[in-house]
Short mmCIF file of C-alpha atoms in Angstrom, two decimals:
data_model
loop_
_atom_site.label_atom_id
_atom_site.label_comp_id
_atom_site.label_asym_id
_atom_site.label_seq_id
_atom_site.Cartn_x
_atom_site.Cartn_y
_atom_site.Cartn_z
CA UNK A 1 -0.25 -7.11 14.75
CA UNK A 2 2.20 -9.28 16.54
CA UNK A 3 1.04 -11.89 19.18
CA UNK A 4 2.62 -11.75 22.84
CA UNK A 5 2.94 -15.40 24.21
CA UNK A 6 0.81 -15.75 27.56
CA UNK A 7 2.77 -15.51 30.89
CA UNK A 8 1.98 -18.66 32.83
CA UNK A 9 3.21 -19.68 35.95
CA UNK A 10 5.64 -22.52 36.18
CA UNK A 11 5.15 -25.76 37.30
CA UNK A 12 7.38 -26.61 39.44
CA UNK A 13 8.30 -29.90 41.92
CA UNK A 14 10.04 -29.25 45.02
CA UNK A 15 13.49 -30.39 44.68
CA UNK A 16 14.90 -33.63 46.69
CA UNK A 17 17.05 -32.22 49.45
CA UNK A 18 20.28 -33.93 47.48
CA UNK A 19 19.16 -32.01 44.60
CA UNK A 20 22.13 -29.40 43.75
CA UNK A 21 21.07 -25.75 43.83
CA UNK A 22 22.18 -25.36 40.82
CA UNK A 23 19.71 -27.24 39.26
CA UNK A 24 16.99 -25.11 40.52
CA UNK A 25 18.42 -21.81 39.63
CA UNK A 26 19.22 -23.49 35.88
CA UNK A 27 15.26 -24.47 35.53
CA UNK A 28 14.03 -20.86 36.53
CA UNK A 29 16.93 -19.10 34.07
CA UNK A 30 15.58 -21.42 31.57
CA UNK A 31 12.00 -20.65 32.14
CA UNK A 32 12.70 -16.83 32.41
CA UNK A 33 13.87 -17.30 29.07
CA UNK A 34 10.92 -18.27 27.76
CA UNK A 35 9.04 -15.56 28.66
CA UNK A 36 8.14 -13.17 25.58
CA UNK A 37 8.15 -9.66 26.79
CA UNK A 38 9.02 -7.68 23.98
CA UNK A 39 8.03 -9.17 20.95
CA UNK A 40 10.05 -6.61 18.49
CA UNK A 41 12.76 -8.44 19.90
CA UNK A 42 14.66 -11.93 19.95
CA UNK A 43 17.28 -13.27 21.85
CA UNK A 44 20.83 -12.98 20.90
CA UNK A 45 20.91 -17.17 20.99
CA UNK A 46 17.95 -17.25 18.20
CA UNK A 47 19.94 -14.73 15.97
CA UNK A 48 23.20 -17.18 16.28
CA UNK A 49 21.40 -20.81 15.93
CA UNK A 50 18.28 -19.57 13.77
CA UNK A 51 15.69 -20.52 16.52
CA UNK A 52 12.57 -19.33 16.78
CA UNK A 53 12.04 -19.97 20.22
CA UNK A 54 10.93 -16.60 21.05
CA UNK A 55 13.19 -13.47 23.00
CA UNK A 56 15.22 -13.34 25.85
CA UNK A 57 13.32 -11.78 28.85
CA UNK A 58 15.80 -8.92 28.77
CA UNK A 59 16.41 -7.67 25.36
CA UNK A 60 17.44 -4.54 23.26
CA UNK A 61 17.79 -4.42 19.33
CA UNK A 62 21.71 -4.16 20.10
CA UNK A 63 23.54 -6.52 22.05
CA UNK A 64 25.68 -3.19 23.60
CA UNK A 65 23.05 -0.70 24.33
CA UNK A 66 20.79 -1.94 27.15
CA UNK A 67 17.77 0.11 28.18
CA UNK A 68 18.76 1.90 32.21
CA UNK A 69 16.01 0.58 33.95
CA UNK A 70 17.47 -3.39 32.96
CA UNK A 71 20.99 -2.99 34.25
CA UNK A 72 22.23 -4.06 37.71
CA UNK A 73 24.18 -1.07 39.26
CA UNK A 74 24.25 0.85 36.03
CA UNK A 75 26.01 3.40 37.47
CA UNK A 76 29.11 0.96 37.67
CA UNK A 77 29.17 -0.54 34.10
CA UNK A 78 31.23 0.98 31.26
CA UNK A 79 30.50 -1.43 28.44
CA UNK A 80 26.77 -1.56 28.26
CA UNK A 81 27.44 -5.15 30.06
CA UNK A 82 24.03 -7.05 30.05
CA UNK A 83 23.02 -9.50 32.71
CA UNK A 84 20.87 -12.54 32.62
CA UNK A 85 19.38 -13.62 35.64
CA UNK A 86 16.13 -14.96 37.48
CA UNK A 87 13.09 -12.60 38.01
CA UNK A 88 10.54 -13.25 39.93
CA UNK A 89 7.41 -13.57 38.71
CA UNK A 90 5.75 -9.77 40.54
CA UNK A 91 8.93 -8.44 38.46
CA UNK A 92 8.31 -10.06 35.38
CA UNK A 93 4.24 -8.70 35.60
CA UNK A 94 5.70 -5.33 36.40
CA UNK A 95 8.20 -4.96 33.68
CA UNK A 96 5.44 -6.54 31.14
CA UNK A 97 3.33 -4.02 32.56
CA UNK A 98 5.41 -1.16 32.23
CA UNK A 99 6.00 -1.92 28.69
CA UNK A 100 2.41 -2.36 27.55
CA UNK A 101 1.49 1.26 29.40
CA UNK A 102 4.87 3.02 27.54
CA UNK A 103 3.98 1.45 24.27
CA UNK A 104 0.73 2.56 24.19
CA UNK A 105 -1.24 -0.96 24.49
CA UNK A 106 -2.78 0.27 27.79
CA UNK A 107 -4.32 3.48 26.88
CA UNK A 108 -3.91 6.77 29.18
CA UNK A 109 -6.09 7.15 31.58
CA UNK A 110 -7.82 3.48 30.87
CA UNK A 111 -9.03 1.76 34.01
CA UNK A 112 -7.57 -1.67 35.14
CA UNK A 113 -9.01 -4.82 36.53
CA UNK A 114 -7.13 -6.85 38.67
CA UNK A 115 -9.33 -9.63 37.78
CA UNK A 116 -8.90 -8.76 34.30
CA UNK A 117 -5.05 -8.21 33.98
CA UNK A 118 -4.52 -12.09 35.75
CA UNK A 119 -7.14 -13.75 33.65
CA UNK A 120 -4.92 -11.90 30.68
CA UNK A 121 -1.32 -12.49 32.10
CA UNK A 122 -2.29 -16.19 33.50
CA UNK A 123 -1.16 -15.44 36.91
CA UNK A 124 -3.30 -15.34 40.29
CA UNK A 125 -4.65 -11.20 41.61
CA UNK A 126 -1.80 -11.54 44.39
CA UNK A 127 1.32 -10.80 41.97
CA UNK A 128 -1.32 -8.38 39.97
CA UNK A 129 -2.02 -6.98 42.51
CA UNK A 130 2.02 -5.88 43.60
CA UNK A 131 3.06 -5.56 40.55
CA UNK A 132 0.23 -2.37 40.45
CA UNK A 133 1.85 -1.34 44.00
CA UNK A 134 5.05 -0.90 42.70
CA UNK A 135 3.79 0.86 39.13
CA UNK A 136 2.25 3.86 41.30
CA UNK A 137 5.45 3.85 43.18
CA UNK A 138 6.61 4.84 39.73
CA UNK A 139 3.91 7.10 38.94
CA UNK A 140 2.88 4.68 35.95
CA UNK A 141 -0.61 4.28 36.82
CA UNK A 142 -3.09 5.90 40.10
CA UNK A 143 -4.55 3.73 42.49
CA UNK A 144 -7.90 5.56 43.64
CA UNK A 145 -9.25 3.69 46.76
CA UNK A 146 -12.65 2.98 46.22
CA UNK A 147 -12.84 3.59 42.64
CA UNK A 148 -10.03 1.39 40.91
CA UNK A 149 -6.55 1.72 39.86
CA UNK A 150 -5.71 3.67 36.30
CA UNK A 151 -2.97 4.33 33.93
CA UNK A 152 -2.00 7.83 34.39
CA UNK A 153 -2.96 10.26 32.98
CA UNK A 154 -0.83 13.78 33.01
CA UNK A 155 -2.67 17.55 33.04
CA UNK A 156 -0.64 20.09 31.24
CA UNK A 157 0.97 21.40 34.65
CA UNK A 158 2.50 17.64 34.99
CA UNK A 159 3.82 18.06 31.47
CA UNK A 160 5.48 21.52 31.80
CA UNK A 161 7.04 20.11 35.48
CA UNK A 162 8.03 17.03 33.73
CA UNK A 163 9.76 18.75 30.76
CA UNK A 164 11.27 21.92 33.22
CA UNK A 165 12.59 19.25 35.67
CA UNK A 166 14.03 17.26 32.10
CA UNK A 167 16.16 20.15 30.95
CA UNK A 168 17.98 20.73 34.45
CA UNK A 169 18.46 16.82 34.69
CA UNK A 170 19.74 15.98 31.43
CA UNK A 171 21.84 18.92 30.85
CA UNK A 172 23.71 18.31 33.82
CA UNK A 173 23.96 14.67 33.08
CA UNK A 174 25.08 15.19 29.43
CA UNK A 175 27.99 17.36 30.76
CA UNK A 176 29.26 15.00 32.95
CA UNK A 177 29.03 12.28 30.84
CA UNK A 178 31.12 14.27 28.25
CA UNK A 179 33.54 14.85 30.88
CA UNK A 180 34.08 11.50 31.91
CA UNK A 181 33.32 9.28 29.08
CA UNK A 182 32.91 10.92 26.34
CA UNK A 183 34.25 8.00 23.70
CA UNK A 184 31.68 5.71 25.20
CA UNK A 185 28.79 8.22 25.12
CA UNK A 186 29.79 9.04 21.89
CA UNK A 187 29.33 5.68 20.68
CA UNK A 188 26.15 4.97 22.14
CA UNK A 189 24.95 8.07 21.08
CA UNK A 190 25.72 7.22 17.37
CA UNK A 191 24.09 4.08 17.68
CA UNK A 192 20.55 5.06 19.10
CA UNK A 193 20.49 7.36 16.08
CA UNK A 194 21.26 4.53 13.73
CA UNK A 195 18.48 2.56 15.82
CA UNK A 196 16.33 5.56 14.73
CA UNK A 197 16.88 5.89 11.10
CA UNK A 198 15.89 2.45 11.07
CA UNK A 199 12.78 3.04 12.76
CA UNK A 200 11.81 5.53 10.46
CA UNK A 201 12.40 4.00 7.42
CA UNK A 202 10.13 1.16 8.53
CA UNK A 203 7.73 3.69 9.84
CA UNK A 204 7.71 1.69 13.05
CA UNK A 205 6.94 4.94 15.54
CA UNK A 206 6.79 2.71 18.72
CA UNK A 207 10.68 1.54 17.43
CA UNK A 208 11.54 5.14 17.36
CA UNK A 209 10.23 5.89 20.43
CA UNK A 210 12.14 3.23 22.31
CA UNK A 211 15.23 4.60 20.13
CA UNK A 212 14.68 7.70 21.56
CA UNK A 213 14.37 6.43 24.80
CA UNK A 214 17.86 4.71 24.56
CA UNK A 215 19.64 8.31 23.25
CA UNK A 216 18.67 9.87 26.30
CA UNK A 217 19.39 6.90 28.73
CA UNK A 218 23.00 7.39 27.46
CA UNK A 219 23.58 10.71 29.29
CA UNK A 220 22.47 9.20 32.08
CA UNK A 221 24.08 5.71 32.25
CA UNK A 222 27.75 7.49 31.42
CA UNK A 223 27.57 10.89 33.78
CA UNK A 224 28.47 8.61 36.98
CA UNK A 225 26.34 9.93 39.09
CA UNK A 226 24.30 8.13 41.11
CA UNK A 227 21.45 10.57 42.57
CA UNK A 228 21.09 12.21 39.24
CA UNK A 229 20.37 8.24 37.77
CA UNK A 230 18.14 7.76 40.45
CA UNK A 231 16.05 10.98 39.75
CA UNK A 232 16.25 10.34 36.07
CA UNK A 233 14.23 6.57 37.11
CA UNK A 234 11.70 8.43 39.17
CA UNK A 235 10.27 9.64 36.00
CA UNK A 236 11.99 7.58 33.29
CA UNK A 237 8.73 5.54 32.90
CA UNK A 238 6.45 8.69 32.64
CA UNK A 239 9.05 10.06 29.75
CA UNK A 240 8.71 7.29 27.58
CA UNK A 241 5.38 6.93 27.80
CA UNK A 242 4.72 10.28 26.86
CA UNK A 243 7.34 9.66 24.32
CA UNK A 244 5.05 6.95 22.56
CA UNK A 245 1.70 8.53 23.37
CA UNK A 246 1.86 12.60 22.75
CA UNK A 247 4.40 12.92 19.77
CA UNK A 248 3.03 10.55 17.43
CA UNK A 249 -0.40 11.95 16.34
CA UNK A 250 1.73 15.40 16.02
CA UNK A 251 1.83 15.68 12.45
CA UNK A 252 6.19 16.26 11.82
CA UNK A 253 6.89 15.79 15.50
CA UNK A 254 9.58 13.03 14.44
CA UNK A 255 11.01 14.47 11.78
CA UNK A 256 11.90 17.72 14.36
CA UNK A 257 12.78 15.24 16.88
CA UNK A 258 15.20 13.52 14.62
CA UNK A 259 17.16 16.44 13.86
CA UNK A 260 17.64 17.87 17.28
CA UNK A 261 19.08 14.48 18.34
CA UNK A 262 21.69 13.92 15.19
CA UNK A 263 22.60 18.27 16.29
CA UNK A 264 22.91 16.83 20.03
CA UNK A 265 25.70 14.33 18.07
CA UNK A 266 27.60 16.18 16.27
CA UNK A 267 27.76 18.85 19.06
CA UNK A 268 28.46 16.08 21.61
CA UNK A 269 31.51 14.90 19.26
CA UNK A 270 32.60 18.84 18.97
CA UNK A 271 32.53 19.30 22.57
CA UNK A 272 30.41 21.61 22.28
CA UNK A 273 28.76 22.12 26.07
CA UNK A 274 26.98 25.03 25.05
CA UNK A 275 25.83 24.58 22.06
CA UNK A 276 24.41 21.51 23.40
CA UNK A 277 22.31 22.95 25.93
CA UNK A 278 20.78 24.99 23.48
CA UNK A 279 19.63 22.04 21.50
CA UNK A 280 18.61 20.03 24.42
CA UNK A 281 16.19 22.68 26.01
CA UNK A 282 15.00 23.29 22.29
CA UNK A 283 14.01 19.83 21.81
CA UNK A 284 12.56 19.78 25.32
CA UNK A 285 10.51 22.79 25.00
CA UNK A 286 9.42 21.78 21.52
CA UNK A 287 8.47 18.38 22.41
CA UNK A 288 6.46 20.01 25.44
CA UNK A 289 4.64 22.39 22.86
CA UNK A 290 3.91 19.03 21.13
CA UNK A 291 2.44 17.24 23.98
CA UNK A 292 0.66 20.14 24.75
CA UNK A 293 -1.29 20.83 21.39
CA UNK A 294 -1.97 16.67 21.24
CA UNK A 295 -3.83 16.88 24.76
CA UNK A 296 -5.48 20.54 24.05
CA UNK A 297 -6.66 19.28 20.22
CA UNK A 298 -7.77 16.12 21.41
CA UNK A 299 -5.41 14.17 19.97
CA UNK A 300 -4.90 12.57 23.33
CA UNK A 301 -7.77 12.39 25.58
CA UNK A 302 -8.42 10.21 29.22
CA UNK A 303 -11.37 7.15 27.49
CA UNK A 304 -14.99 8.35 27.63
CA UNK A 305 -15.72 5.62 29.54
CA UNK A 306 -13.20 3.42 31.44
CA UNK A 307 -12.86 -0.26 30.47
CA UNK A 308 -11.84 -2.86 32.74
CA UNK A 309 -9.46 -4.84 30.24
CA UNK A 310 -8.62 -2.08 27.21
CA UNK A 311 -8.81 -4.15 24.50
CA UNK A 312 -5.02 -3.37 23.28
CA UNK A 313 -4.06 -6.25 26.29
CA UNK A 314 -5.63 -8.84 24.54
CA UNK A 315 -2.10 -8.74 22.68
CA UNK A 316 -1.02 -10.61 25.96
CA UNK A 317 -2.90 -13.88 25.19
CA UNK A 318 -1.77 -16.50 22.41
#
């Protein structure tokens, strides 16, 4: 089990007035830097110079596929452009956040401490305490007045409305995308796949699920579409999540979700509109059928009693 480095705030000295802004901006870049998020992943400057210094905060495993959710006006880039700039630090306990709940460190339906989650990230309960604001704005976790704040946790009608509201998204999206960059999607496509064949032969399911992830993020980064992107984000965190949590205890789930996608690519390369929609609702349907049997068998089931700091965080600390 890989260790996550601690988030810690910086210490920082107020600048001299003389003191070029540059300077400033440099320090926090730098420090942003530092900060291990994703620990699958290292930064493109350790792969060239052999450092171990630890990953970039925004990172994919290929420098030209970036997940959605981490580009700046995604809707306007056409080369998978990534950028590299400040966060502050509510954003950086959000996106750490996010991660841990889609890669299954925070259980579903586990309970969360605000107290807990700063003593873990090294931060104070104010930035905690956003950071959890914005997360429900996402539907990521439920904050019950009175009672606490929990990761979600989805009932079967959520699932079927999730996966219903999927196949009129994507297949709309797909089409676009073939009709107005098809060569790019087509590449991107391709390259998710390879990202899951990979996965698979490490046996690395939480790899394949972010694989996954970045297949369907190409329909939507490449149909040019704004509204239908900023749908696709309203439940993009709930999708992956579901991703890493439902379809892995399903015994073959993978291997069925492997083939649909490499049918989605050569049908995507044919052209094939039609024949694409057929696979995509397959695959949708079958992965809800999936998610479905994991939550009625058990497989999958809210903790029997909730725990203020699940002990999958303690991954956070050093």
């Amino acid at each position: 089990m890989q260790t996550v480095r601690k988030l810690s705030r910086p210490s920082v000295t107020e600048p001299a007035p003389s003191a070029p802004s540059w300077a400033v901006t440099t320090y926090f870049s730098s420090w942003i830097r530092r900060v291990s998020t994703t620990p699958a992943y290292r930064s493109r400057d350790s792969e060239r110079d052999g450092s171990q210094s630890g990953p970039l905060w925004i990172e994919w495993p290929r420098e030209d596929v970036v997940p959605l959710r981490q580009t700046q006006g995604y809707h306007d880039l056409s080369n998978g452009i990534t950028i590299d700039r400040p966060r502050s630090l509510v954003a950086t306990v959000v996106e750490r956040l996010r991660q841990a709940i889609i890669d299954a460190e925070l259980a579903l339906g586990s309970e969360l401490s605000e107290a807990g989650l700063a003593s873990m990230l090294g931060v104070s309960r104010t930035p905690i305490r956003e950071a959890l604001t914005i997360l429900q704005q996402q539907g990521m976790v439920n904050i019950i007045p009175q009672r606490g704040t929990y990761v979600f946790f989805p009932t079967e009608q959520d699932i079927i409305d999730l996966c219903e509201y999927r196949i009129v998204l994507e297949s709309r999206a797909i089409s676009f995308a073939m009709a107005r960059h098809r060569d790019e999607t087509t590449m991107q496509l391709e390259r998710a796949l390879d990202m899951m064949d990979r996965a698979r032969a490490d046996g690395d399911p939480v790899a394949y699920s972010r694989a996954d992830t970045v297949f369907h993020e190409a329909f939507i980064r490449n149909c040019r579409n704004r509204y239908l992107q900023e749908g696709f984000e309203q439940v993009a965190g709930q999708i992956a999540t579901l991703r890493t949590h439902l379809s892995v205890p399903i015994a073959g789930a993978q291997d069925r979700s492997y083939v649909h996608h490499r049918e989605i690519v050569e049908a995507f390369k044919n052209g094939d509109i039609l024949a694409i929609d057929a696979v995509l609702t397959d695959h949708i349907l079958s992965t809800r059928k999936s998610y479905i049997e994991a939550m009625q068998e058990g497989l999958i089931k809210p903790p029997a009693a909730a725990v203020r700091v699940p002990a999958g965080l303690g991954r956070f600390s050093s």
